[in-house]
Amino acid sequence: MSDLKIAILGAGVIGLTTGLELQKEIKNANISIIADKFFKDTTSYVAAGIFRPGTSFCGRTVDITQKWITDSYYFWDELRLTTEAANAGVTQVSGYIFSSTTPSITRNHYIEKLVPIYRAATEEELQLCPGNWKYGSFYTTVLTECGLYLPWAMKQFAKYGGKFVDRKLESFADLSSEYDLIINCTGLGAKYLCNDHKVAPIRGQVFKVKAPWIKTFFYADYDTYVIPGFNSVTLGGCRQYDSYNLNVDKYDSLSIKERCEAFLPSLKGAEVVGERVGLRPHRDPVRIEKEIITVNGKRMKIVHNYGHGGYGVTVAPGTSIYAAKLAKELLMGNSKL
Ligand SMILES: Cc1cc2nc3c(=O)[nH]c(=O)nc-3n(C[C@H](O)[C@H](O)[C@H](O)COP(=O)(O)OP(=O)(O)OC[C@H]3O[C@@H](n4cnc5c(N)ncnc54)[C@H](O)[C@@H]3O)c2cc1C
């Protein structure tokens, strides 16, 4: 080990994936992940984990955004083909997106040439579920279940010498003299840590049910979705901008249940194994960039990697690869590297 010290702030899917990428990019550094919430207490744990970048997701340019998405897809798909896939919670899934009103639902310029199958739904397929479905697409993609991926990534990070610190930071000044570089993967926490008013929560709520007969994912109008995972099926959902409510809302529960069961009647009576709420850390554009700040007369090197909104699991690898490269650039010239 060199005496180069790096802190990654955040232990959600972004912080952990950045940790793994940084271990590949910068050998022999002392890397710690510092966070006040781990595993089940993170937003990442709530995600259904489907690889589906929204067409509104964006970085600074279309080209860089497409690169992050492409790198991410290959990262997940390659992991899926290893013997670690089940431990890491990565699998392949296929399914439908239907809409009664929105023709553009059939296209997703980010992934239609990336995933193995992406096509318009046939007339017959539009009749699969009750409802007046006029438009739709069918595609095959990957799914990463964070209930499995987060502990797997923590174990991998520790295996290669990474350390974890349970600590809440009030400001970057808390760390100023301890680390050569900080990577900020604090999601919604960046709103306060960076005083960044572009960051806002988009609240989501889901059911987890036992319904092993559901093998295909479905999306429909009003943020309705049914997504089979490893141990349960996720039923959603909602997108409530600027809501900080982390409690299960009974009216959301009723609405989600009614919409999902109307869409897929076979879900009626499925055993409910949990209800979860998460605040998607939205920022337009997502912030992945270098910054050097001065704190108490000392220069601090920071790479920001936050604001992935509803697509953090999807793009965690690509954005983390990019953040790790920026970290290396910032450390160029550091004699400890
Ligand atoms: C209902 C729902 C469904 C979703 N489904 C999908 C999906 O299917 N596909 C997809 O790609 N995405 C999905 N998402 C989005 C995804 O969950 C997020 O984009 C992702 O979890 C963001 O990860 P993160 O690591 O940035 O944030 P988090 O998981 O919230 O982690 C933030 C970390 O930063 C730490 N932190 C913050 N502030 C501080 C501080 N001051 N001091 C110390 N530590 C701090 C926290 O403790 C935590 O460890 C969904 C989200 C929700 C809510």
mmCIF file of C-alpha atoms and ligand atoms in Angstrom:
data_model
loop_
_atom_site.group_PDB
_atom_site.id
_atom_site.type_symbol
_atom_site.label_atom_id
_atom_site.label_comp_id
_atom_site.label_asym_id
_atom_site.label_seq_id
_atom_site.Cartn_x
_atom_site.Cartn_y
_atom_site.Cartn_z
ATOM 1 C CA MET A 1 0.000 0.000 0.000
ATOM 2 C CA SER A 2 1.143 3.542 -0.740
ATOM 3 C CA ASP A 3 0.235 6.324 1.672
ATOM 4 C CA LEU A 4 -2.206 7.804 -0.858
ATOM 5 C CA LYS A 5 -5.537 8.208 0.935
ATOM 6 C CA ILE A 6 -8.855 8.442 -0.889
ATOM 7 C CA ALA A 7 -12.323 8.776 0.633
ATOM 8 C CA ILE A 8 -15.481 7.860 -1.235
ATOM 9 C CA LEU A 9 -18.526 9.419 0.387
ATOM 10 C CA GLY A 10 -21.640 7.252 0.044
ATOM 11 C CA ALA A 11 -22.341 3.513 0.197
ATOM 12 C CA GLY A 12 -25.259 3.283 -2.240
ATOM 13 C CA VAL A 13 -24.945 1.696 -5.676
ATOM 14 C CA ILE A 14 -22.942 4.717 -6.905
ATOM 15 C CA GLY A 15 -20.420 4.854 -4.031
ATOM 16 C CA LEU A 16 -19.828 1.103 -3.990
ATOM 17 C CA THR A 17 -19.481 0.769 -7.766
ATOM 18 C CA THR A 18 -17.127 3.775 -7.777
ATOM 19 C CA GLY A 19 -15.112 2.014 -5.051
ATOM 20 C CA LEU A 20 -14.723 -1.099 -7.205
ATOM 21 C CA GLU A 21 -13.751 0.916 -10.288
ATOM 22 C CA LEU A 22 -11.273 3.024 -8.324
ATOM 23 C CA GLN A 23 -9.560 -0.103 -7.014
ATOM 24 C CA LYS A 24 -8.993 -1.116 -10.663
ATOM 25 C CA GLU A 25 -7.887 2.358 -11.806
ATOM 26 C CA ILE A 26 -5.593 3.284 -8.892
ATOM 27 C CA LYS A 27 -3.669 0.379 -7.425
ATOM 28 C CA ASN A 28 -2.230 0.390 -3.921
ATOM 29 C CA ALA A 29 -4.115 3.386 -2.535
ATOM 30 C CA ASN A 30 -5.864 3.345 0.838
ATOM 31 C CA ILE A 31 -9.507 3.732 -0.142
ATOM 32 C CA SER A 32 -12.274 4.187 2.422
ATOM 33 C CA ILE A 33 -16.014 4.416 1.885
ATOM 34 C CA ILE A 34 -17.543 6.807 4.400
ATOM 35 C CA ALA A 35 -21.322 6.870 4.853
ATOM 36 C CA ASP A 36 -24.008 7.268 7.461
ATOM 37 C CA LYS A 37 -26.328 4.759 5.750
ATOM 38 C CA PHE A 38 -25.546 1.307 4.432
ATOM 39 C CA PHE A 39 -27.405 -1.463 2.595
ATOM 40 C CA LYS A 40 -31.108 -1.497 3.607
ATOM 41 C CA ASP A 41 -31.070 2.162 4.680
ATOM 42 C CA THR A 42 -30.004 3.473 1.254
ATOM 43 C CA THR A 43 -32.215 4.567 -1.644
ATOM 44 C CA SER A 44 -30.425 2.002 -3.788
ATOM 45 C CA TYR A 45 -31.968 -0.828 -1.743
ATOM 46 C CA VAL A 46 -35.459 0.336 -2.800
ATOM 47 C CA ALA A 47 -34.745 0.214 -6.544
ATOM 48 C CA ALA A 48 -36.235 -2.492 -8.742
ATOM 49 C CA GLY A 49 -32.881 -2.372 -10.512
ATOM 50 C CA ILE A 50 -33.926 -2.666 -14.120
ATOM 51 C CA PHE A 51 -31.515 -1.346 -16.763
ATOM 52 C CA ARG A 52 -33.731 1.277 -18.350
ATOM 53 C CA PRO A 53 -32.273 4.763 -18.779
ATOM 54 C CA GLY A 54 -35.086 7.290 -19.132
ATOM 55 C CA THR A 55 -34.829 9.328 -22.304
ATOM 56 C CA SER A 56 -34.681 12.429 -20.086
ATOM 57 C CA PHE A 57 -31.545 11.220 -18.236
ATOM 58 C CA CYS A 58 -28.604 13.376 -19.258
ATOM 59 C CA GLY A 59 -25.050 14.320 -18.551
ATOM 60 C CA ARG A 60 -23.377 17.400 -20.013
ATOM 61 C CA THR A 61 -23.597 16.092 -23.593
ATOM 62 C CA VAL A 62 -25.533 13.414 -25.451
ATOM 63 C CA ASP A 63 -22.286 11.654 -26.449
ATOM 64 C CA ILE A 64 -20.976 11.325 -22.908
ATOM 65 C CA THR A 65 -24.380 10.194 -21.651
ATOM 66 C CA GLN A 66 -24.530 7.529 -24.350
ATOM 67 C CA LYS A 67 -21.015 6.376 -23.399
ATOM 68 C CA TRP A 68 -21.973 6.020 -19.720
ATOM 69 C CA ILE A 69 -25.057 4.020 -20.701
ATOM 70 C CA THR A 70 -23.153 1.785 -23.125
ATOM 71 C CA ASP A 71 -20.305 1.135 -20.637
ATOM 72 C CA SER A 72 -22.891 0.375 -17.970
ATOM 73 C CA TYR A 73 -24.786 -2.104 -20.092
ATOM 74 C CA TYR A 74 -21.619 -4.055 -20.955
ATOM 75 C CA PHE A 75 -20.492 -4.000 -17.305
ATOM 76 C CA TRP A 76 -23.786 -5.511 -16.094
ATOM 77 C CA ASP A 77 -24.102 -7.924 -19.000
ATOM 78 C CA GLU A 78 -20.533 -9.197 -18.555
ATOM 79 C CA LEU A 79 -21.097 -9.651 -14.807
ATOM 80 C CA ARG A 80 -24.302 -11.543 -15.668
ATOM 81 C CA LEU A 81 -22.250 -14.055 -17.658
ATOM 82 C CA THR A 82 -19.801 -14.796 -14.816
ATOM 83 C CA THR A 83 -20.149 -17.342 -12.015
ATOM 84 C CA GLU A 84 -20.698 -14.375 -9.647
ATOM 85 C CA ALA A 85 -23.958 -13.302 -11.362
ATOM 86 C CA ALA A 86 -26.378 -14.836 -8.833
ATOM 87 C CA ASN A 87 -24.336 -13.604 -5.839
ATOM 88 C CA ALA A 88 -24.194 -10.109 -7.343
ATOM 89 C CA GLY A 89 -27.921 -10.158 -8.136
ATOM 90 C CA VAL A 90 -27.547 -9.640 -11.896
ATOM 91 C CA THR A 91 -29.767 -11.383 -14.425
ATOM 92 C CA GLN A 92 -31.404 -10.927 -17.828
ATOM 93 C CA VAL A 93 -35.079 -9.967 -18.114
ATOM 94 C CA SER A 94 -37.502 -9.274 -20.950
ATOM 95 C CA GLY A 95 -40.749 -7.385 -20.952
ATOM 96 C CA TYR A 96 -43.137 -4.775 -22.231
ATOM 97 C CA ILE A 97 -43.842 -1.082 -21.989
ATOM 98 C CA PHE A 98 -47.429 -0.170 -22.876
ATOM 99 C CA SER A 99 -49.178 3.161 -23.169
ATOM 100 C CA SER A 100 -52.677 4.200 -24.143
ATOM 101 C CA THR A 101 -51.594 7.746 -24.988
ATOM 102 C CA THR A 102 -47.866 8.100 -25.763
ATOM 103 C CA PRO A 103 -46.451 6.786 -29.070
ATOM 104 C CA SER A 104 -42.869 7.737 -28.089
ATOM 105 C CA ILE A 105 -42.996 4.980 -25.467
ATOM 106 C CA THR A 106 -42.024 2.577 -28.242
ATOM 107 C CA ARG A 107 -38.611 4.212 -28.713
ATOM 108 C CA ASN A 108 -35.593 4.671 -26.423
ATOM 109 C CA HIS A 109 -32.700 6.118 -28.405
ATOM 110 C CA TYR A 110 -30.195 5.213 -25.672
ATOM 111 C CA ILE A 111 -30.778 1.468 -25.728
ATOM 112 C CA GLU A 112 -32.654 0.360 -28.808
ATOM 113 C CA LYS A 113 -29.382 -0.497 -30.583
ATOM 114 C CA LEU A 114 -27.636 -1.652 -27.391
ATOM 115 C CA VAL A 115 -29.800 -4.399 -25.911
ATOM 116 C CA PRO A 116 -30.222 -7.750 -27.720
ATOM 117 C CA ILE A 117 -33.926 -7.212 -28.535
ATOM 118 C CA TYR A 118 -35.800 -3.919 -28.818
ATOM 119 C CA ARG A 119 -38.873 -3.769 -31.020
ATOM 120 C CA ALA A 120 -42.418 -2.435 -31.225
ATOM 121 C CA ALA A 121 -45.059 -4.642 -29.605
ATOM 122 C CA THR A 122 -47.313 -6.477 -32.040
ATOM 123 C CA GLU A 123 -51.101 -5.942 -32.157
ATOM 124 C CA GLU A 124 -51.509 -9.289 -30.404
ATOM 125 C CA GLU A 125 -49.073 -8.303 -27.636
ATOM 126 C CA LEU A 126 -50.977 -5.057 -27.042
ATOM 127 C CA GLN A 127 -53.943 -7.267 -26.013
ATOM 128 C CA LEU A 128 -51.914 -9.200 -23.411
ATOM 129 C CA CYS A 129 -53.108 -7.099 -20.454
ATOM 130 C CA PRO A 130 -56.506 -5.525 -19.734
ATOM 131 C CA GLY A 131 -56.536 -1.886 -20.842
ATOM 132 C CA ASN A 132 -56.735 0.119 -23.997
ATOM 133 C CA TRP A 133 -53.058 -0.222 -24.995
ATOM 134 C CA LYS A 134 -52.352 1.539 -28.277
ATOM 135 C CA TYR A 135 -48.546 1.728 -28.212
ATOM 136 C CA GLY A 136 -45.882 -0.529 -26.812
ATOM 137 C CA SER A 137 -42.430 -2.021 -27.052
ATOM 138 C CA PHE A 138 -40.839 -5.298 -26.083
ATOM 139 C CA TYR A 139 -37.205 -5.582 -25.081
ATOM 140 C CA THR A 140 -34.594 -7.668 -23.317
ATOM 141 C CA THR A 141 -32.306 -6.031 -20.772
ATOM 142 C CA VAL A 142 -30.474 -6.698 -17.484
ATOM 143 C CA LEU A 143 -31.650 -6.336 -13.896
ATOM 144 C CA THR A 144 -29.490 -5.783 -10.819
ATOM 145 C CA GLU A 145 -31.154 -6.471 -7.495
ATOM 146 C CA CYS A 146 -29.499 -4.193 -4.956
ATOM 147 C CA GLY A 147 -30.589 -6.451 -2.072
ATOM 148 C CA LEU A 148 -27.906 -8.783 -3.443
ATOM 149 C CA TYR A 149 -25.579 -6.383 -5.269
ATOM 150 C CA LEU A 150 -24.887 -3.996 -2.362
ATOM 151 C CA PRO A 151 -23.580 -6.691 0.037
ATOM 152 C CA TRP A 152 -21.720 -8.376 -2.822
ATOM 153 C CA ALA A 153 -20.015 -5.098 -3.789
ATOM 154 C CA MET A 154 -19.160 -4.390 -0.119
ATOM 155 C CA LYS A 155 -17.512 -7.798 0.148
ATOM 156 C CA GLN A 156 -15.565 -7.300 -3.110
ATOM 157 C CA PHE A 157 -14.409 -3.843 -2.013
ATOM 158 C CA ALA A 158 -13.217 -5.193 1.368
ATOM 159 C CA LYS A 159 -11.509 -8.148 -0.333
ATOM 160 C CA TYR A 160 -9.263 -5.738 -2.246
ATOM 161 C CA GLY A 161 -8.340 -3.765 0.872
ATOM 162 C CA GLY A 162 -11.181 -1.206 0.992
ATOM 163 C CA LYS A 163 -12.332 0.060 4.387
ATOM 164 C CA PHE A 164 -15.741 1.269 5.591
ATOM 165 C CA VAL A 165 -16.329 4.142 7.989
ATOM 166 C CA ASP A 166 -19.763 4.821 9.526
ATOM 167 C CA ARG A 167 -19.853 8.587 9.803
ATOM 168 C CA LYS A 168 -22.096 11.508 8.819
ATOM 169 C CA LEU A 169 -20.298 14.480 7.284
ATOM 170 C CA GLU A 170 -21.629 17.952 7.869
ATOM 171 C CA SER A 171 -19.165 19.507 5.425
ATOM 172 C CA PHE A 172 -16.094 18.668 3.327
ATOM 173 C CA ALA A 173 -14.081 20.569 5.949
ATOM 174 C CA ASP A 174 -14.606 17.552 8.262
ATOM 175 C CA LEU A 175 -12.127 15.659 6.047
ATOM 176 C CA SER A 176 -9.850 18.390 4.731
ATOM 177 C CA SER A 177 -6.557 17.292 6.226
ATOM 178 C CA GLU A 178 -7.100 13.541 6.103
ATOM 179 C CA TYR A 179 -7.397 12.639 2.407
ATOM 180 C CA ASP A 180 -5.558 13.318 -0.878
ATOM 181 C CA LEU A 181 -8.840 13.008 -2.801
ATOM 182 C CA ILE A 182 -12.549 12.782 -2.095
ATOM 183 C CA ILE A 183 -15.169 11.245 -4.383
ATOM 184 C CA ASN A 184 -18.609 12.512 -3.568
ATOM 185 C CA CYS A 185 -21.316 9.871 -4.188
ATOM 186 C CA THR A 186 -23.805 11.116 -1.607
ATOM 187 C CA GLY A 187 -26.916 11.150 -3.824
ATOM 188 C CA LEU A 188 -29.554 13.360 -2.243
ATOM 189 C CA GLY A 189 -27.094 14.176 0.581
ATOM 190 C CA ALA A 190 -25.140 16.283 -1.949
ATOM 191 C CA LYS A 191 -27.945 18.836 -1.845
ATOM 192 C CA TYR A 192 -26.735 19.843 1.630
ATOM 193 C CA LEU A 193 -23.061 18.900 1.408
ATOM 194 C CA CYS A 194 -22.547 20.952 -1.774
ATOM 195 C CA ASN A 195 -25.355 23.416 -1.192
ATOM 196 C CA ASP A 196 -26.563 22.287 -4.618
ATOM 197 C CA HIS A 197 -30.109 23.456 -5.250
ATOM 198 C CA LYS A 198 -30.282 21.561 -8.543
ATOM 199 C CA VAL A 199 -30.651 18.349 -6.513
ATOM 200 C CA ALA A 200 -34.226 17.370 -5.636
ATOM 201 C CA PRO A 201 -35.896 14.178 -4.413
ATOM 202 C CA ILE A 202 -38.376 12.285 -6.554
ATOM 203 C CA ARG A 203 -40.209 10.085 -4.095
ATOM 204 C CA GLY A 204 -41.063 6.494 -5.022
ATOM 205 C CA GLN A 205 -42.966 3.760 -3.231
ATOM 206 C CA VAL A 206 -43.157 0.044 -4.064
ATOM 207 C CA PHE A 207 -44.585 -3.270 -2.896
ATOM 208 C CA LYS A 208 -42.533 -6.461 -2.840
ATOM 209 C CA VAL A 209 -44.753 -9.503 -3.417
ATOM 210 C CA LYS A 210 -44.266 -13.234 -3.874
ATOM 211 C CA ALA A 211 -45.461 -14.005 -7.409
ATOM 212 C CA PRO A 212 -42.994 -16.471 -8.961
ATOM 213 C CA TRP A 213 -45.328 -16.973 -11.949
ATOM 214 C CA ILE A 214 -44.469 -13.452 -13.158
ATOM 215 C CA LYS A 215 -41.457 -13.911 -15.445
ATOM 216 C CA THR A 216 -41.819 -10.802 -17.618
ATOM 217 C CA PHE A 217 -41.593 -7.129 -16.656
ATOM 218 C CA PHE A 218 -44.369 -4.670 -17.527
ATOM 219 C CA TYR A 219 -44.537 -0.876 -17.522
ATOM 220 C CA ALA A 220 -47.774 1.023 -18.130
ATOM 221 C CA ASP A 221 -49.242 4.529 -17.806
ATOM 222 C CA TYR A 222 -49.145 6.479 -14.525
ATOM 223 C CA ASP A 223 -45.800 4.974 -13.449
ATOM 224 C CA THR A 224 -47.317 1.543 -13.083
ATOM 225 C CA TYR A 225 -44.778 -1.274 -13.185
ATOM 226 C CA VAL A 226 -44.377 -4.942 -12.339
ATOM 227 C CA ILE A 227 -40.782 -6.176 -12.272
ATOM 228 C CA PRO A 228 -39.757 -9.713 -11.337
ATOM 229 C CA GLY A 229 -36.529 -9.928 -9.326
ATOM 230 C CA PHE A 230 -34.591 -12.753 -7.643
ATOM 231 C CA ASN A 231 -36.699 -13.218 -4.515
ATOM 232 C CA SER A 232 -39.827 -11.143 -5.131
ATOM 233 C CA VAL A 233 -41.698 -9.056 -7.676
ATOM 234 C CA THR A 234 -41.632 -5.247 -7.372
ATOM 235 C CA LEU A 235 -44.957 -3.437 -7.886
ATOM 236 C CA GLY A 236 -44.874 0.296 -8.425
ATOM 237 C CA GLY A 237 -45.093 3.041 -8.368
ATOM 238 C CA CYS A 238 -45.096 6.796 -8.157
ATOM 239 C CA ARG A 239 -42.843 9.780 -8.875
ATOM 240 C CA GLN A 240 -43.468 12.651 -6.451
ATOM 241 C CA TYR A 241 -41.184 15.580 -7.140
ATOM 242 C CA ASP A 242 -39.749 17.381 -4.100
ATOM 243 C CA SER A 243 -41.424 15.086 -1.576
ATOM 244 C CA TYR A 244 -39.249 14.102 1.393
ATOM 245 C CA ASN A 245 -41.792 11.695 2.895
ATOM 246 C CA LEU A 246 -39.988 8.453 3.738
ATOM 247 C CA ASN A 247 -43.073 6.819 5.257
ATOM 248 C CA VAL A 248 -45.280 4.365 3.400
ATOM 249 C CA ASP A 249 -48.323 6.345 2.277
ATOM 250 C CA LYS A 250 -51.557 4.337 2.459
ATOM 251 C CA TYR A 251 -53.105 6.147 -0.513
ATOM 252 C CA ASP A 252 -50.067 5.357 -2.643
ATOM 253 C CA SER A 253 -50.301 1.722 -1.487
ATOM 254 C CA LEU A 254 -53.966 1.529 -2.527
ATOM 255 C CA SER A 255 -53.308 3.168 -5.870
ATOM 256 C CA ILE A 256 -50.304 0.949 -6.703
ATOM 257 C CA LYS A 257 -52.169 -2.229 -5.775
ATOM 258 C CA GLU A 258 -55.242 -1.246 -7.782
ATOM 259 C CA ARG A 259 -53.274 -0.241 -10.878
ATOM 260 C CA CYS A 260 -51.029 -3.326 -10.868
ATOM 261 C CA GLU A 261 -53.875 -5.776 -10.238
ATOM 262 C CA ALA A 262 -56.041 -4.199 -12.919
ATOM 263 C CA PHE A 263 -53.141 -4.520 -15.329
ATOM 264 C CA LEU A 264 -52.148 -8.067 -14.299
ATOM 265 C CA PRO A 265 -55.131 -9.724 -12.529
ATOM 266 C CA SER A 266 -53.005 -12.776 -11.614
ATOM 267 C CA LEU A 267 -51.349 -10.559 -8.952
ATOM 268 C CA LYS A 268 -54.558 -10.563 -6.865
ATOM 269 C CA GLY A 269 -53.860 -12.430 -3.641
ATOM 270 C CA ALA A 270 -50.054 -12.463 -4.083
ATOM 271 C CA GLU A 271 -48.383 -12.425 -0.634
ATOM 272 C CA VAL A 272 -46.996 -8.995 0.257
ATOM 273 C CA VAL A 273 -43.491 -9.353 1.739
ATOM 274 C CA GLY A 274 -42.661 -5.668 2.076
ATOM 275 C CA GLU A 275 -43.328 -2.046 1.202
ATOM 276 C CA ARG A 276 -40.472 0.378 0.599
ATOM 277 C CA VAL A 277 -40.067 4.093 0.011
ATOM 278 C CA GLY A 278 -37.072 5.859 -1.539
ATOM 279 C CA LEU A 279 -36.133 9.377 -2.609
ATOM 280 C CA ARG A 280 -34.564 9.302 -6.062
ATOM 281 C CA PRO A 281 -31.662 11.805 -6.098
ATOM 282 C CA HIS A 282 -32.621 13.816 -9.185
ATOM 283 C CA ARG A 283 -30.347 16.390 -10.813
ATOM 284 C CA ASP A 284 -30.456 17.764 -14.359
ATOM 285 C CA PRO A 285 -27.795 17.184 -15.515
ATOM 286 C CA VAL A 286 -26.302 14.467 -13.296
ATOM 287 C CA ARG A 287 -23.074 15.880 -11.790
ATOM 288 C CA ILE A 288 -19.880 14.013 -12.603
ATOM 289 C CA GLU A 289 -16.971 16.435 -12.595
ATOM 290 C CA LYS A 290 -13.755 17.486 -10.886
ATOM 291 C CA GLU A 291 -13.564 20.372 -8.455
ATOM 292 C CA ILE A 292 -10.775 21.837 -6.354
ATOM 293 C CA ILE A 293 -11.916 23.810 -3.340
ATOM 294 C CA THR A 294 -9.979 25.583 -0.611
ATOM 295 C CA VAL A 295 -10.911 24.747 2.968
ATOM 296 C CA ASN A 296 -9.086 26.406 5.864
ATOM 297 C CA GLY A 297 -6.288 27.384 3.483
ATOM 298 C CA LYS A 298 -5.853 23.817 2.193
ATOM 299 C CA ARG A 299 -6.701 22.709 -1.351
ATOM 300 C CA MET A 300 -9.132 19.773 -1.509
ATOM 301 C CA LYS A 301 -9.463 17.653 -4.636
ATOM 302 C CA ILE A 302 -12.998 16.380 -5.197
ATOM 303 C CA VAL A 303 -14.701 14.309 -7.892
ATOM 304 C CA HIS A 304 -18.489 14.559 -7.766
ATOM 305 C CA ASN A 305 -20.636 11.616 -8.857
ATOM 306 C CA TYR A 306 -24.238 12.243 -7.815
ATOM 307 C CA GLY A 307 -27.732 13.108 -9.011
ATOM 308 C CA HIS A 308 -28.619 9.916 -10.932
ATOM 309 C CA GLY A 309 -32.369 10.266 -10.213
ATOM 310 C CA GLY A 310 -34.401 7.214 -11.166
ATOM 311 C CA TYR A 311 -31.549 5.622 -13.124
ATOM 312 C CA GLY A 312 -28.712 5.117 -10.634
ATOM 313 C CA VAL A 313 -28.597 1.336 -10.849
ATOM 314 C CA THR A 314 -28.723 1.515 -14.648
ATOM 315 C CA VAL A 315 -25.803 3.898 -15.050
ATOM 316 C CA ALA A 316 -23.745 3.206 -11.907
ATOM 317 C CA PRO A 317 -20.935 1.381 -13.763
ATOM 318 C CA GLY A 318 -20.471 3.855 -16.641
ATOM 319 C CA THR A 319 -20.566 6.908 -14.410
ATOM 320 C CA SER A 320 -18.253 5.228 -11.888
ATOM 321 C CA ILE A 321 -15.700 4.314 -14.573
ATOM 322 C CA TYR A 322 -15.763 7.964 -15.653
ATOM 323 C CA ALA A 323 -15.466 9.242 -12.057
ATOM 324 C CA ALA A 324 -12.504 6.919 -11.419
ATOM 325 C CA LYS A 325 -10.749 8.323 -14.523
ATOM 326 C CA LEU A 326 -11.359 11.891 -13.315
ATOM 327 C CA ALA A 327 -9.919 10.867 -9.931
ATOM 328 C CA LYS A 328 -6.755 9.611 -11.600
ATOM 329 C CA GLU A 329 -6.445 12.840 -13.607
ATOM 330 C CA LEU A 330 -6.742 14.913 -10.423
ATOM 331 C CA LEU A 331 -4.013 12.867 -8.771
ATOM 332 C CA MET A 332 -1.592 13.129 -11.719
ATOM 333 C CA GLY A 333 1.531 14.715 -10.427
ATOM 334 C CA ASN A 334 0.844 13.487 -6.895
ATOM 335 C CA SER A 335 4.118 11.827 -5.873
ATOM 336 C CA LYS A 336 2.219 9.209 -3.865
ATOM 337 C CA LEU A 337 0.455 7.858 -6.999
HETATM 338 C C1 LIG B 1 -38.979 3.227 -6.023
HETATM 339 C C2 LIG B 1 -37.667 3.345 -6.753
HETATM 340 C C3 LIG B 1 -37.416 2.500 -7.827
HETATM 341 C C4 LIG B 1 -36.206 2.615 -8.532
HETATM 342 N N1 LIG B 1 -35.975 1.751 -9.568
HETATM 343 C C5 LIG B 1 -34.834 1.877 -10.287
HETATM 344 C C6 LIG B 1 -34.577 1.010 -11.370
HETATM 345 O O1 LIG B 1 -35.354 0.084 -11.672
HETATM 346 N N2 LIG B 1 -33.431 1.204 -12.098
HETATM 347 C C7 LIG B 1 -32.549 2.190 -11.783
HETATM 348 O O2 LIG B 1 -31.537 2.325 -12.489
HETATM 349 N N3 LIG B 1 -32.753 3.016 -10.737
HETATM 350 C C8 LIG B 1 -33.876 2.891 -9.992
HETATM 351 N N4 LIG B 1 -34.111 3.736 -8.944
HETATM 352 C C9 LIG B 1 -33.159 4.838 -8.704
HETATM 353 C C10 LIG B 1 -31.991 4.395 -7.852
HETATM 354 O O3 LIG B 1 -32.456 3.796 -6.670
HETATM 355 C C11 LIG B 1 -31.104 5.620 -7.510
HETATM 356 O O4 LIG B 1 -30.745 6.304 -8.687
HETATM 357 C C12 LIG B 1 -29.830 5.143 -6.831
HETATM 358 O O5 LIG B 1 -30.127 4.342 -5.726
HETATM 359 C C13 LIG B 1 -28.964 6.333 -6.383
HETATM 360 O O6 LIG B 1 -27.837 5.777 -5.761
HETATM 361 P P1 LIG B 1 -26.864 6.641 -4.859
HETATM 362 O O7 LIG B 1 -25.756 5.727 -4.467
HETATM 363 O O8 LIG B 1 -26.549 7.925 -5.553
HETATM 364 O O9 LIG B 1 -27.752 7.067 -3.599
HETATM 365 P P2 LIG B 1 -28.100 6.291 -2.201
HETATM 366 O O10 LIG B 1 -28.418 4.853 -2.430
HETATM 367 O O11 LIG B 1 -29.138 7.124 -1.551
HETATM 368 O O12 LIG B 1 -26.780 6.402 -1.385
HETATM 369 C C14 LIG B 1 -26.298 7.631 -0.876
HETATM 370 C C15 LIG B 1 -25.202 7.343 0.124
HETATM 371 O O13 LIG B 1 -24.614 8.598 0.535
HETATM 372 C C16 LIG B 1 -24.520 8.629 1.929
HETATM 373 N N5 LIG B 1 -24.553 10.025 2.393
HETATM 374 C C17 LIG B 1 -25.334 11.031 1.955
HETATM 375 N N6 LIG B 1 -25.039 12.182 2.612
HETATM 376 C C18 LIG B 1 -24.064 11.871 3.497
HETATM 377 C C19 LIG B 1 -23.343 12.615 4.470
HETATM 378 N N7 LIG B 1 -23.556 13.916 4.660
HETATM 379 N N8 LIG B 1 -22.404 11.969 5.241
HETATM 380 C C20 LIG B 1 -22.167 10.646 5.055
HETATM 381 N N9 LIG B 1 -22.810 9.897 4.139
HETATM 382 C C21 LIG B 1 -23.745 10.491 3.362
HETATM 383 C C22 LIG B 1 -25.716 7.812 2.419
HETATM 384 O O14 LIG B 1 -25.499 7.393 3.757
HETATM 385 C C23 LIG B 1 -25.694 6.655 1.411
HETATM 386 O O15 LIG B 1 -24.782 5.680 1.821
HETATM 387 C C24 LIG B 1 -35.267 3.604 -8.181
HETATM 388 C C25 LIG B 1 -35.502 4.411 -7.071
HETATM 389 C C26 LIG B 1 -36.685 4.295 -6.363
HETATM 390 C C27 LIG B 1 -36.924 5.165 -5.164
#
